[in-house]
GROMACS .gro file of C-alpha atoms in nm:
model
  413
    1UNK     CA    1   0.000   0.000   0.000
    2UNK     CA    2   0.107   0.347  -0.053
    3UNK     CA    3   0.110   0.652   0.205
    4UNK     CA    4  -0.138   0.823   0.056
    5UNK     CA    5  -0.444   0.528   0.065
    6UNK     CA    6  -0.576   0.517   0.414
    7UNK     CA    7  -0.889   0.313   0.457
    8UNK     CA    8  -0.954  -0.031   0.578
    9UNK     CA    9  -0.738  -0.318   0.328
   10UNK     CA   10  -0.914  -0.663   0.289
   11UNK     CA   11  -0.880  -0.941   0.497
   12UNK     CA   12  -0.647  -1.152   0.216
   13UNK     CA   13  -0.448  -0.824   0.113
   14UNK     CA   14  -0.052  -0.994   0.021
   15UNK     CA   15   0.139  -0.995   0.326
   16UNK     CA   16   0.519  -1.078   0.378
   17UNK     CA   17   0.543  -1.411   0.521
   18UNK     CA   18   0.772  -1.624   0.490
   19UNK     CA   19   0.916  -1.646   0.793
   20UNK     CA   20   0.853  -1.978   1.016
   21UNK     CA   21   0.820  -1.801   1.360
   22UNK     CA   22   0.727  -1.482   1.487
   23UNK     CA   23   0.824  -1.114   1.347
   24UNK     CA   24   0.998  -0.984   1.590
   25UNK     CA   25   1.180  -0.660   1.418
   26UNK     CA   26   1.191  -0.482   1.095
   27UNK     CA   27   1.361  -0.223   0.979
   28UNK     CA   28   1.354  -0.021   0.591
   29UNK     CA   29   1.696   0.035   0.394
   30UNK     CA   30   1.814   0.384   0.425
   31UNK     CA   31   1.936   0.394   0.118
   32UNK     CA   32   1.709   0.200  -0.083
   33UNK     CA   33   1.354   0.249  -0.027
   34UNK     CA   34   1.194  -0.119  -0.157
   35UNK     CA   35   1.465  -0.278   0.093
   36UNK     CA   36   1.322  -0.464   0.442
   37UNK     CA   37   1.540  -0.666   0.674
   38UNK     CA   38   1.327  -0.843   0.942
   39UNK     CA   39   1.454  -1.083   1.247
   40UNK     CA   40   1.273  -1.348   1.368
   41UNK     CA   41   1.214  -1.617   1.618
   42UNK     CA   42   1.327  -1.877   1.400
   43UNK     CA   43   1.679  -1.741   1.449
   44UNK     CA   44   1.721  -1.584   1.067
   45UNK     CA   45   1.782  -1.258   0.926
   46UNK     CA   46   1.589  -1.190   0.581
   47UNK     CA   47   1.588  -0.909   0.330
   48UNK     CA   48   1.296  -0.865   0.143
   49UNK     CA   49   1.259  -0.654  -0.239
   50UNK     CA   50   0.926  -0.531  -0.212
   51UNK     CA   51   0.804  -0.530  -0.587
   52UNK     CA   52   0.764  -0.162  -0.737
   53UNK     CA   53   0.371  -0.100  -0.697
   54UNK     CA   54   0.340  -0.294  -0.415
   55UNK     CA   55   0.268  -0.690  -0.329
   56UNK     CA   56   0.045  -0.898  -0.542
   57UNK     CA   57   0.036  -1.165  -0.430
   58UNK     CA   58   0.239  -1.325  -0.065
   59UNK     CA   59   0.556  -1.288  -0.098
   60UNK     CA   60   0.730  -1.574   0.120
   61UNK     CA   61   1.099  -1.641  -0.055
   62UNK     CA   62   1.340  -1.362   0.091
   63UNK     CA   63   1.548  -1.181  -0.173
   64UNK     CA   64   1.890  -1.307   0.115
   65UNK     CA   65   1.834  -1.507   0.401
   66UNK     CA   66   2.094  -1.472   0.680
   67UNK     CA   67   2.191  -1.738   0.906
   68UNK     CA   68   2.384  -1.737   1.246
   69UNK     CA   69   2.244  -1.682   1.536
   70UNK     CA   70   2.173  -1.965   1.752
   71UNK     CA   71   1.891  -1.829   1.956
   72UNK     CA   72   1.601  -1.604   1.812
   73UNK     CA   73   1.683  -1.259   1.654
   74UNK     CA   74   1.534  -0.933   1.875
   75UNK     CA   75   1.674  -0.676   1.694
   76UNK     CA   76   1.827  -0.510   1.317
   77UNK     CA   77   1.983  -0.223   1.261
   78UNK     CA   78   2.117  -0.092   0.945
   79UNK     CA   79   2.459   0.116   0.977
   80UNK     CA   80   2.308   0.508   0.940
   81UNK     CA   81   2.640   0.586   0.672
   82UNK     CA   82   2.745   0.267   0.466
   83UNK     CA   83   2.570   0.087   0.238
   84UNK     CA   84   2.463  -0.290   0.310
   85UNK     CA   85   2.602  -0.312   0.617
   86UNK     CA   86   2.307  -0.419   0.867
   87UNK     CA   87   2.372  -0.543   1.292
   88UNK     CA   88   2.158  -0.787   1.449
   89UNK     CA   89   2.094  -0.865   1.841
   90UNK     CA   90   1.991  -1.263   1.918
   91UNK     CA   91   1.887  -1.381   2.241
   92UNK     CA   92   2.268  -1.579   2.180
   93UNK     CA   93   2.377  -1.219   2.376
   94UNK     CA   94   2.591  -1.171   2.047
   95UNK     CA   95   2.577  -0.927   1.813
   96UNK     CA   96   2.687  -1.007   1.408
   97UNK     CA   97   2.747  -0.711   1.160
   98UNK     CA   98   2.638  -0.850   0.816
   99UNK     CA   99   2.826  -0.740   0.496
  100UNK     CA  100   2.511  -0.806   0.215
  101UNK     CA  101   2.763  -0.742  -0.093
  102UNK     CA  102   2.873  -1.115   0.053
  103UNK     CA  103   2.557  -1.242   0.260
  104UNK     CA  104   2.785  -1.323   0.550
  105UNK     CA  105   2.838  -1.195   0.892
  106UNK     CA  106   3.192  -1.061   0.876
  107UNK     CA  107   3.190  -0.949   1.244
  108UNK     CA  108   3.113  -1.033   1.645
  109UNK     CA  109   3.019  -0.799   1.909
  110UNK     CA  110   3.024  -1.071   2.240
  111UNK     CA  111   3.051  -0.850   2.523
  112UNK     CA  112   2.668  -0.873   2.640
  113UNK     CA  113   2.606  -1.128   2.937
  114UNK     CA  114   2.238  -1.117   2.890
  115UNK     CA  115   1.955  -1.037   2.636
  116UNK     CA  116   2.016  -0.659   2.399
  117UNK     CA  117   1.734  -0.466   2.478
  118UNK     CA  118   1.795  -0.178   2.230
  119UNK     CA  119   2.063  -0.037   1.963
  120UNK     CA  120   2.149   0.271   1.862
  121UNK     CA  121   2.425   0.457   1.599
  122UNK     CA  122   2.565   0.817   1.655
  123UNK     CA  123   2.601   1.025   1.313
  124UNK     CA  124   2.812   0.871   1.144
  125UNK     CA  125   2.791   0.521   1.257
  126UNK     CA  126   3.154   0.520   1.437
  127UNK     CA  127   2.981   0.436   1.764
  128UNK     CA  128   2.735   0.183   1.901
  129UNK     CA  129   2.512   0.178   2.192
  130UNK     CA  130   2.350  -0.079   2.361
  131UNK     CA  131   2.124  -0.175   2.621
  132UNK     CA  132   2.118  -0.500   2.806
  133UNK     CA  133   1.926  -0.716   3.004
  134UNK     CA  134   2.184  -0.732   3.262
  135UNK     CA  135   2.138  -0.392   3.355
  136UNK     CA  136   2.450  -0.182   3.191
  137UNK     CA  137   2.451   0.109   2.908
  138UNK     CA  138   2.785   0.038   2.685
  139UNK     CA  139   2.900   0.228   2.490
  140UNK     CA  140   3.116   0.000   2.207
  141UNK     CA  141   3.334   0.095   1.895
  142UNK     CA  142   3.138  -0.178   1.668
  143UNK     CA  143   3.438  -0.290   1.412
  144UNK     CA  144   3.685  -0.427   1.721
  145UNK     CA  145   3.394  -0.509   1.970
  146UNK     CA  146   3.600  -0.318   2.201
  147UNK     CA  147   3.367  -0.146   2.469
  148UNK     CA  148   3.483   0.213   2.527
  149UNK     CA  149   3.254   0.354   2.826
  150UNK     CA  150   3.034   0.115   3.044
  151UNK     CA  151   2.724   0.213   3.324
  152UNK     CA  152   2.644  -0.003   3.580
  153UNK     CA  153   2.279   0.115   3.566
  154UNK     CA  154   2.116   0.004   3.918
  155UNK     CA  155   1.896   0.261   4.050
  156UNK     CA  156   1.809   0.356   3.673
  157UNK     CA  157   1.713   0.033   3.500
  158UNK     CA  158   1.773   0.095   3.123
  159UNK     CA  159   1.523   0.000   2.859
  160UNK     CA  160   1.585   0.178   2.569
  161UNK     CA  161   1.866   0.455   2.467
  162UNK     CA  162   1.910   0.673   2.176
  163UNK     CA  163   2.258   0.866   2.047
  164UNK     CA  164   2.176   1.270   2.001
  165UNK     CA  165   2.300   1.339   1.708
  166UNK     CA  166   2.659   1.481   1.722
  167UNK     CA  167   2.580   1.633   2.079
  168UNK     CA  168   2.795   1.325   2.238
  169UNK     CA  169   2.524   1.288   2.468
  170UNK     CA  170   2.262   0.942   2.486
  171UNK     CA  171   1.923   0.966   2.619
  172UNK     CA  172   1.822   0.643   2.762
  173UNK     CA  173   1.436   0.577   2.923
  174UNK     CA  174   1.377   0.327   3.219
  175UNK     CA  175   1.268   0.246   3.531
  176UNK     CA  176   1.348   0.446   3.869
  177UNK     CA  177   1.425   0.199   4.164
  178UNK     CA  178   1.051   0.301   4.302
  179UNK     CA  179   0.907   0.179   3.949
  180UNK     CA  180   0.851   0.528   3.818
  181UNK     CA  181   0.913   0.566   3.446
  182UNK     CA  182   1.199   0.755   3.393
  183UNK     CA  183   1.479   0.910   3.126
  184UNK     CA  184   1.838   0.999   3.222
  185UNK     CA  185   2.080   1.183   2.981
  186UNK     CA  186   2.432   1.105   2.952
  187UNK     CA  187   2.791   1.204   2.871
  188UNK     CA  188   2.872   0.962   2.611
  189UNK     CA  189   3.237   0.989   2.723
  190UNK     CA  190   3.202   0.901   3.082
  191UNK     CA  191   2.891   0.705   3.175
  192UNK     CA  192   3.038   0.692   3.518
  193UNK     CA  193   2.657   0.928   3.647
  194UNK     CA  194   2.409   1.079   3.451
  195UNK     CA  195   2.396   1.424   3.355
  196UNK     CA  196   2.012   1.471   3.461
  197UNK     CA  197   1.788   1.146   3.547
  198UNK     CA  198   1.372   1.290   3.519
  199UNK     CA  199   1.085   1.137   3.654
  200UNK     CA  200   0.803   1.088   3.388
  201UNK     CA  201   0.496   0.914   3.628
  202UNK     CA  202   0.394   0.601   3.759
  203UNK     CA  203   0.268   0.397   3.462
  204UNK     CA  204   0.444   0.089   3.391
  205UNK     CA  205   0.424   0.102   2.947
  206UNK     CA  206   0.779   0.124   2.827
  207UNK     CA  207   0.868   0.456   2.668
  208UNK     CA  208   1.002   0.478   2.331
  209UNK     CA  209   1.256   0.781   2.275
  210UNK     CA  210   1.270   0.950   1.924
  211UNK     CA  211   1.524   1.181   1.857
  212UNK     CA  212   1.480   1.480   1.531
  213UNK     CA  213   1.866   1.604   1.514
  214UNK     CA  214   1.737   1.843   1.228
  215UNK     CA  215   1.521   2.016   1.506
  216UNK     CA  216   1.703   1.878   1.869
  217UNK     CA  217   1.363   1.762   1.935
  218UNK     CA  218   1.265   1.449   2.133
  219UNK     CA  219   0.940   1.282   2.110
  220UNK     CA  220   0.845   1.012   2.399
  221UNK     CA  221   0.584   0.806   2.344
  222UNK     CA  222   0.442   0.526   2.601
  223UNK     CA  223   0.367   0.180   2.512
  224UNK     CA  224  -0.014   0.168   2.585
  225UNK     CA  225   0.004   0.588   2.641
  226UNK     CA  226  -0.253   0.805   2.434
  227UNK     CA  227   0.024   1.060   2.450
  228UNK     CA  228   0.340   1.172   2.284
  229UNK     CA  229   0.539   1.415   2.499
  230UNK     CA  230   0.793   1.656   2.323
  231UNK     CA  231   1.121   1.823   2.441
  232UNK     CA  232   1.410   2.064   2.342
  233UNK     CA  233   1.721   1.912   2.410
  234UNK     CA  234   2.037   2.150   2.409
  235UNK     CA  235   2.429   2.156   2.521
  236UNK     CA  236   2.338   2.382   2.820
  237UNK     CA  237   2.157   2.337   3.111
  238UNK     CA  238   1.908   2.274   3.199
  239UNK     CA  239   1.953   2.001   2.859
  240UNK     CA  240   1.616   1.919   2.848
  241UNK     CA  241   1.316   2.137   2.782
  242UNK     CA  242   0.979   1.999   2.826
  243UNK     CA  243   0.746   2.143   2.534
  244UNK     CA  244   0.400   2.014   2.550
  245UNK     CA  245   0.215   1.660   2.451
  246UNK     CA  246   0.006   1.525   2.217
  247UNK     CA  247  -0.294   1.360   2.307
  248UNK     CA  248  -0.505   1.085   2.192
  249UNK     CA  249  -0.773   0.876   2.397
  250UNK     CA  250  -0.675   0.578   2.216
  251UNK     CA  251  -0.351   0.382   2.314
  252UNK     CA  252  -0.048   0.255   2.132
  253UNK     CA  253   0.094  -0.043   2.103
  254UNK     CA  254   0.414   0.047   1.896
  255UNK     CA  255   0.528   0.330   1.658
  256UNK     CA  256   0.684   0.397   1.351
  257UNK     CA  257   0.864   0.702   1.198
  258UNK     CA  258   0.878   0.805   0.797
  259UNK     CA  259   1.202   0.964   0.671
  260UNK     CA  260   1.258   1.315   0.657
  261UNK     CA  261   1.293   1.328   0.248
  262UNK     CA  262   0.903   1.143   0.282
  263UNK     CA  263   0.739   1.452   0.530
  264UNK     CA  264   0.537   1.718   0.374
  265UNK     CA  265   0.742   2.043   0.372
  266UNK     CA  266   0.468   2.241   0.211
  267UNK     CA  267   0.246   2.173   0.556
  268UNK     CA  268   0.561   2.247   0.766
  269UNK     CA  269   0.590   1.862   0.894
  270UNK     CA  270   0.872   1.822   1.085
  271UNK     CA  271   0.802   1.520   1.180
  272UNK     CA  272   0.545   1.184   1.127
  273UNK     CA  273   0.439   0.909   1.335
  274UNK     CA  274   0.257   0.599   1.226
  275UNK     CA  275   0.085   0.466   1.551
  276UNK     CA  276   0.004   0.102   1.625
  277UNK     CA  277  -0.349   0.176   1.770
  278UNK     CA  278  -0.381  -0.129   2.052
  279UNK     CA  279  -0.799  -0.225   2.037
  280UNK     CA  280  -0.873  -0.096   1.692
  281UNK     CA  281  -0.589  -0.301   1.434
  282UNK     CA  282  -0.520   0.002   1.238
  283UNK     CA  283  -0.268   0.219   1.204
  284UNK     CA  284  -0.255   0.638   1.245
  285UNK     CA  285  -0.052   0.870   1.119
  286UNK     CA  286   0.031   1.190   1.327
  287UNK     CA  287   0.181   1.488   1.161
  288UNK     CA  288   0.417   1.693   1.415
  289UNK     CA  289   0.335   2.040   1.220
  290UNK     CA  290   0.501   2.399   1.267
  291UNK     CA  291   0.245   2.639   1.200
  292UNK     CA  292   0.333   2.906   0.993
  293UNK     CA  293   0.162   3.162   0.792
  294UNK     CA  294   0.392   3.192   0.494
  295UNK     CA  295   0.387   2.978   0.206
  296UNK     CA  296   0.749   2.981   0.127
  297UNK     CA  297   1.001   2.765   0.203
  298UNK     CA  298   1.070   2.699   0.613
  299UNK     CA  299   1.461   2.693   0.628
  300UNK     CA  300   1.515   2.734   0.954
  301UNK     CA  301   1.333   2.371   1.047
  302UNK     CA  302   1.398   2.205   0.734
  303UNK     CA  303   1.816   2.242   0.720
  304UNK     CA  304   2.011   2.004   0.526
  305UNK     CA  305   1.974   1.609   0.663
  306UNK     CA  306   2.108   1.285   0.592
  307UNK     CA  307   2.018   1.179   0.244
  308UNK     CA  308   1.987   0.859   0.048
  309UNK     CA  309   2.288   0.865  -0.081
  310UNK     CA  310   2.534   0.580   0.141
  311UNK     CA  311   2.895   0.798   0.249
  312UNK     CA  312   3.067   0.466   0.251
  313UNK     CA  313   3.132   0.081   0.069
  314UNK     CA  314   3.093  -0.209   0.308
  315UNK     CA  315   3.475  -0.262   0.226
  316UNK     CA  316   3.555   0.117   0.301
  317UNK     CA  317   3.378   0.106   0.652
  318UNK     CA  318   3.524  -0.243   0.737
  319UNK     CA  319   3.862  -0.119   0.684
  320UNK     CA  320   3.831   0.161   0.963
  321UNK     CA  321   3.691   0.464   0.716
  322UNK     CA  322   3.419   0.679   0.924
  323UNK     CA  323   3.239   0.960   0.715
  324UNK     CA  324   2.946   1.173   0.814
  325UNK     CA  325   2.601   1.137   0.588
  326UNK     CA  326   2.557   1.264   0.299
  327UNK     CA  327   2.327   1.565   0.344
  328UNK     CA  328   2.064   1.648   0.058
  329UNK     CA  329   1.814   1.990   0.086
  330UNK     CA  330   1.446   1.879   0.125
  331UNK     CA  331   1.338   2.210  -0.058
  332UNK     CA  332   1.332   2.075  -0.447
  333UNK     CA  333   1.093   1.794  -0.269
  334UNK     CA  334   1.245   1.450  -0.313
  335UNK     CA  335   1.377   1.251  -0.586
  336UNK     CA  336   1.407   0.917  -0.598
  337UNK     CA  337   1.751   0.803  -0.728
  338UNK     CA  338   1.754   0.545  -0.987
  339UNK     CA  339   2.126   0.401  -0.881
  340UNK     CA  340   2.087   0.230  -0.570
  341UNK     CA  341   1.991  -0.140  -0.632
  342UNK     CA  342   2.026  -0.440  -0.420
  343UNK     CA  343   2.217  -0.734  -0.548
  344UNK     CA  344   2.163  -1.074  -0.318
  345UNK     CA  345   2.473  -1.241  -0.348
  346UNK     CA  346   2.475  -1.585  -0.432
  347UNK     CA  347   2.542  -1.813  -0.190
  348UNK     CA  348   2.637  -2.154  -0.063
  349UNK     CA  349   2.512  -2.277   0.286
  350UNK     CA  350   2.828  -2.388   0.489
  351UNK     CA  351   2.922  -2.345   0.850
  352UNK     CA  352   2.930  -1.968   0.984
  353UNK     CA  353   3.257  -1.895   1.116
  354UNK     CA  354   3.340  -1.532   1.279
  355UNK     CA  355   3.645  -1.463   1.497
  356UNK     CA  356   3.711  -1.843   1.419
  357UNK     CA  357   3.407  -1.943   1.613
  358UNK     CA  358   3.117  -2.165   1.428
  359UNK     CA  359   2.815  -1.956   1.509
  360UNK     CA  360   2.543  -2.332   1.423
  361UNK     CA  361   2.785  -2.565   1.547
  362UNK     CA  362   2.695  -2.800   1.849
  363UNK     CA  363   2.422  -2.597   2.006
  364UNK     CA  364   2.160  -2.733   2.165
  365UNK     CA  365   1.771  -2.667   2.126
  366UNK     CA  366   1.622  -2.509   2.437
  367UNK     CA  367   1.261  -2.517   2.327
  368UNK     CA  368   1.058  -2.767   2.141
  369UNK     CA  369   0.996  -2.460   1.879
  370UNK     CA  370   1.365  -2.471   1.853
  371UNK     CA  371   1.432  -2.848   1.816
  372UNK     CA  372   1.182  -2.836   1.534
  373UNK     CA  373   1.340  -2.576   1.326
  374UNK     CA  374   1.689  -2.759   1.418
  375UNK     CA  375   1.499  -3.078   1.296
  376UNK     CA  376   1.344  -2.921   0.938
  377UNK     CA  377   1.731  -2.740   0.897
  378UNK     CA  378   1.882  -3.098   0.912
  379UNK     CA  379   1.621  -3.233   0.669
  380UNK     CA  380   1.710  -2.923   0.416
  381UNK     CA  381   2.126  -3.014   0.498
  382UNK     CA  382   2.020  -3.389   0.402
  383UNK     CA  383   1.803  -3.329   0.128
  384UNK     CA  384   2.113  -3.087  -0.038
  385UNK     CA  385   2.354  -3.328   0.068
  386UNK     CA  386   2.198  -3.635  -0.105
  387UNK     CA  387   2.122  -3.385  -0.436
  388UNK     CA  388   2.492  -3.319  -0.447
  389UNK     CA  389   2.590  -3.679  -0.377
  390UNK     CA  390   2.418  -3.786  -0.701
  391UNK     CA  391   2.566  -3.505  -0.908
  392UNK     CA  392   2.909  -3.656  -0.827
  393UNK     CA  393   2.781  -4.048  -0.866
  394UNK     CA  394   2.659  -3.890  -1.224
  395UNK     CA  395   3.010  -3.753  -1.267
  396UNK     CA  396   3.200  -4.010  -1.184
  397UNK     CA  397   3.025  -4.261  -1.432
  398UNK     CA  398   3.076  -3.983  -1.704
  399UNK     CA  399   3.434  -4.004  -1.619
  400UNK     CA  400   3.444  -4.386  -1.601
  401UNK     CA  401   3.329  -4.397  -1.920
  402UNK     CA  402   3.504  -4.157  -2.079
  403UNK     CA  403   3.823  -4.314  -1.950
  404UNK     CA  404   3.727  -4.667  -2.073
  405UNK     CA  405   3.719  -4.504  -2.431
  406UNK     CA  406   4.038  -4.360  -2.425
  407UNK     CA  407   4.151  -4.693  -2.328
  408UNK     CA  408   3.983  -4.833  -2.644
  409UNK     CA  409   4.088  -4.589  -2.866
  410UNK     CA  410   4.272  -4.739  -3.177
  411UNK     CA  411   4.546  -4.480  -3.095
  412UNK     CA  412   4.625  -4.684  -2.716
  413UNK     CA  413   4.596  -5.000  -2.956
   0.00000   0.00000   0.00000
């Protein structure tokens, strides 16, 4: 479906499905609008093409599918700068950085002892943050692993965090140690105490932070709120400058944002929400609008912002290159650019192997979901195995033979 149809769909409109367990994250190709990577329970990674004009029919073969994590898959991110590089957190506690130009993961962040709760880039993608189960905030330079700044988060229990653009400061939201909701905002070069920590109120939905660099905005929205509170953020104190909120009687269940280059800049968007409504199964958009009188073009809230355009290779990035996005004006409206296509690469299933550790190897099913996808994966790995074992029978009679004519041949006579 496109933006612009709103309406109820019918009950057998196409869907993606081809996954064999449920959806648990997905997240749309910066650079390459038809693009979808999505994480599942059944411990893959897919990319999707999503055909121009929209599905037809189900689509349930992924354009790559993207095996290695022994547990199932929480969580995708695709690196804000580079082109086909994409991160994924699995209940394994391990994070893999996929290269796509090779369908392989080609690095492993293991420095989590319990289950990634959220992930987050700054600018240019040089820095990761993470939140954990276990309680701690890291901060972790993503190509070595290495973890550069580290909070032991106790009396602020961390649920999700977000990088401020190139402020060097992370906004995080959680839970107070008397069960109020809470954010806390953070030096990202020394984690040792928050900056400010802010009470929000007593209801237990977790809060989602959205961060507008463009406009040093942040949006909060609860899960299960009606509301979406905004704030100024700035270098100075006080930091954080509560605005207003939008309301809404009817609660969310989860939200999603569209790209800058997709708002409407004649209405003065600045920013636009698609809202999981909870009871009803539909899904709202909510325009954050400046109001203005003039017609003309809004500079001052529409400055340049990251583009479609990638800054970097997956082989430029890998090899320790960090470049800031490439900006693009929103004021000619946007143009889609004809370059950028996906190529799957073609692959061969063998072992996974990152920092010389098989990543399938020798691990055992925990639940009986689990041991049946082990069970249908072996029957696949059988089923090839047996396909390839005739090829060769095929080819060594071919051979046989065509060795038993040379031995015939008048000219061995």
């Amino acid at each position: 479906m496109t933006v612009t149809k709103t309406g109820r769909i019918e009950p057998n409109y196409p869907k993606v499905c081809g996954h064999q367990g449920n959806v648990l994250d997905i997240k749309w190709n910066p650079f390459i609008d038809n693009i979808i990577a999505s994480c599942s329970e059944d411990t893959s990674v897919r990319i999707w093409e999503i055909p121009e004009g929209g599905l037809k029919r189900n689509m349930t073969e992924a354009l790559l599918e993207l095996h290695g994590h022994s547990r199932r898959v929480g969580l995708v991110e695709w690196h804000p700068t580079t082109n086909n590089i994409l991160f994924s957190a699995g209940y394994d506690y391990k994070v893999l950085i996929w290269n796509l130009d090779v369908g392989e993961p080609v690095k492993m962040i293991d420095c989590h002892s319990d289950v990634i709760l959220c992930m987050s880039f700054n600018t240019d993608g040089s820095l990761l943050t993470t939140t954990c189960k276990d309680k701690k905030l890291r901060v972790i330079e993503p190509r070595s692993g290495r973890v550069l700044q580290e909070a032991n988060c106790k009396n602020h229990r961390v649920n999700r965090v977000v990088f401020l653009g190139n402020m060097k400061r992370l906004l995080t939201t959680g839970v107070s140690r008397w069960n109020t909701r809470q954010i806390a905002l953070w030096d990202q070069e020394d984690l040792s105490m928050p900056l400010i920590e802010e009470e929000i109120d007593g209801l237990s939905g977790l809060l989602f932070p959205f961060y507008d660099a463009d406009t040093h905005m942040l949006y909060l929205a609860g899960k299960g709120d009606g509301n979406i509170r905004y704030y100024e953020i700035s270098t100075e104190k006080p930091y954080l400058s509560y605005l207003m909120e939008f309301r809404s009687p009817a609660p969310q269940k989860g939200l999603g944002v569209m790209p800058k280059h997709g708002l409407d800049v004649s209405a003065c968007e600045v920013f636009r929400f698609y809202k999981l409504v909870t009871l009803k199964g539909l899904i709202e958009p909510i325009s954050m609008i400046v109001p203005r009188r003039s017609d003309s073009y809004q500079e001052d809230i529409y400055p340049m912002t990251p583009g479609t355009e990638p800054a970097l290779t997956p082989d430029e990035w890998l090899g320790g290159i960090n470049r800031d996005p490439v900006l693009m004006s929103l004021k000619e409206g946007y143009k889609k650019s004809p370059k950028m296509v996906f190529k799957a690469p073609i692959k061969e299933k063998k072992s996974v192997v990152v920092n010389g550790i098989d990543l399938l190897e020798n691990v055992p099913p925990r639940t009986e979901n689990e041991l049946l996808r082990m069970f249908f994966r072996q029957q696949d790995e059988i089923r090839r195995l047996k396909e390839e074992l005739a090829q060769k029978d095929i080819r060594i009679r071919q051979l046989q033979l065509e060795l038993k004519n040379l031995r015939n041949s008048p000219k061995n006579c």
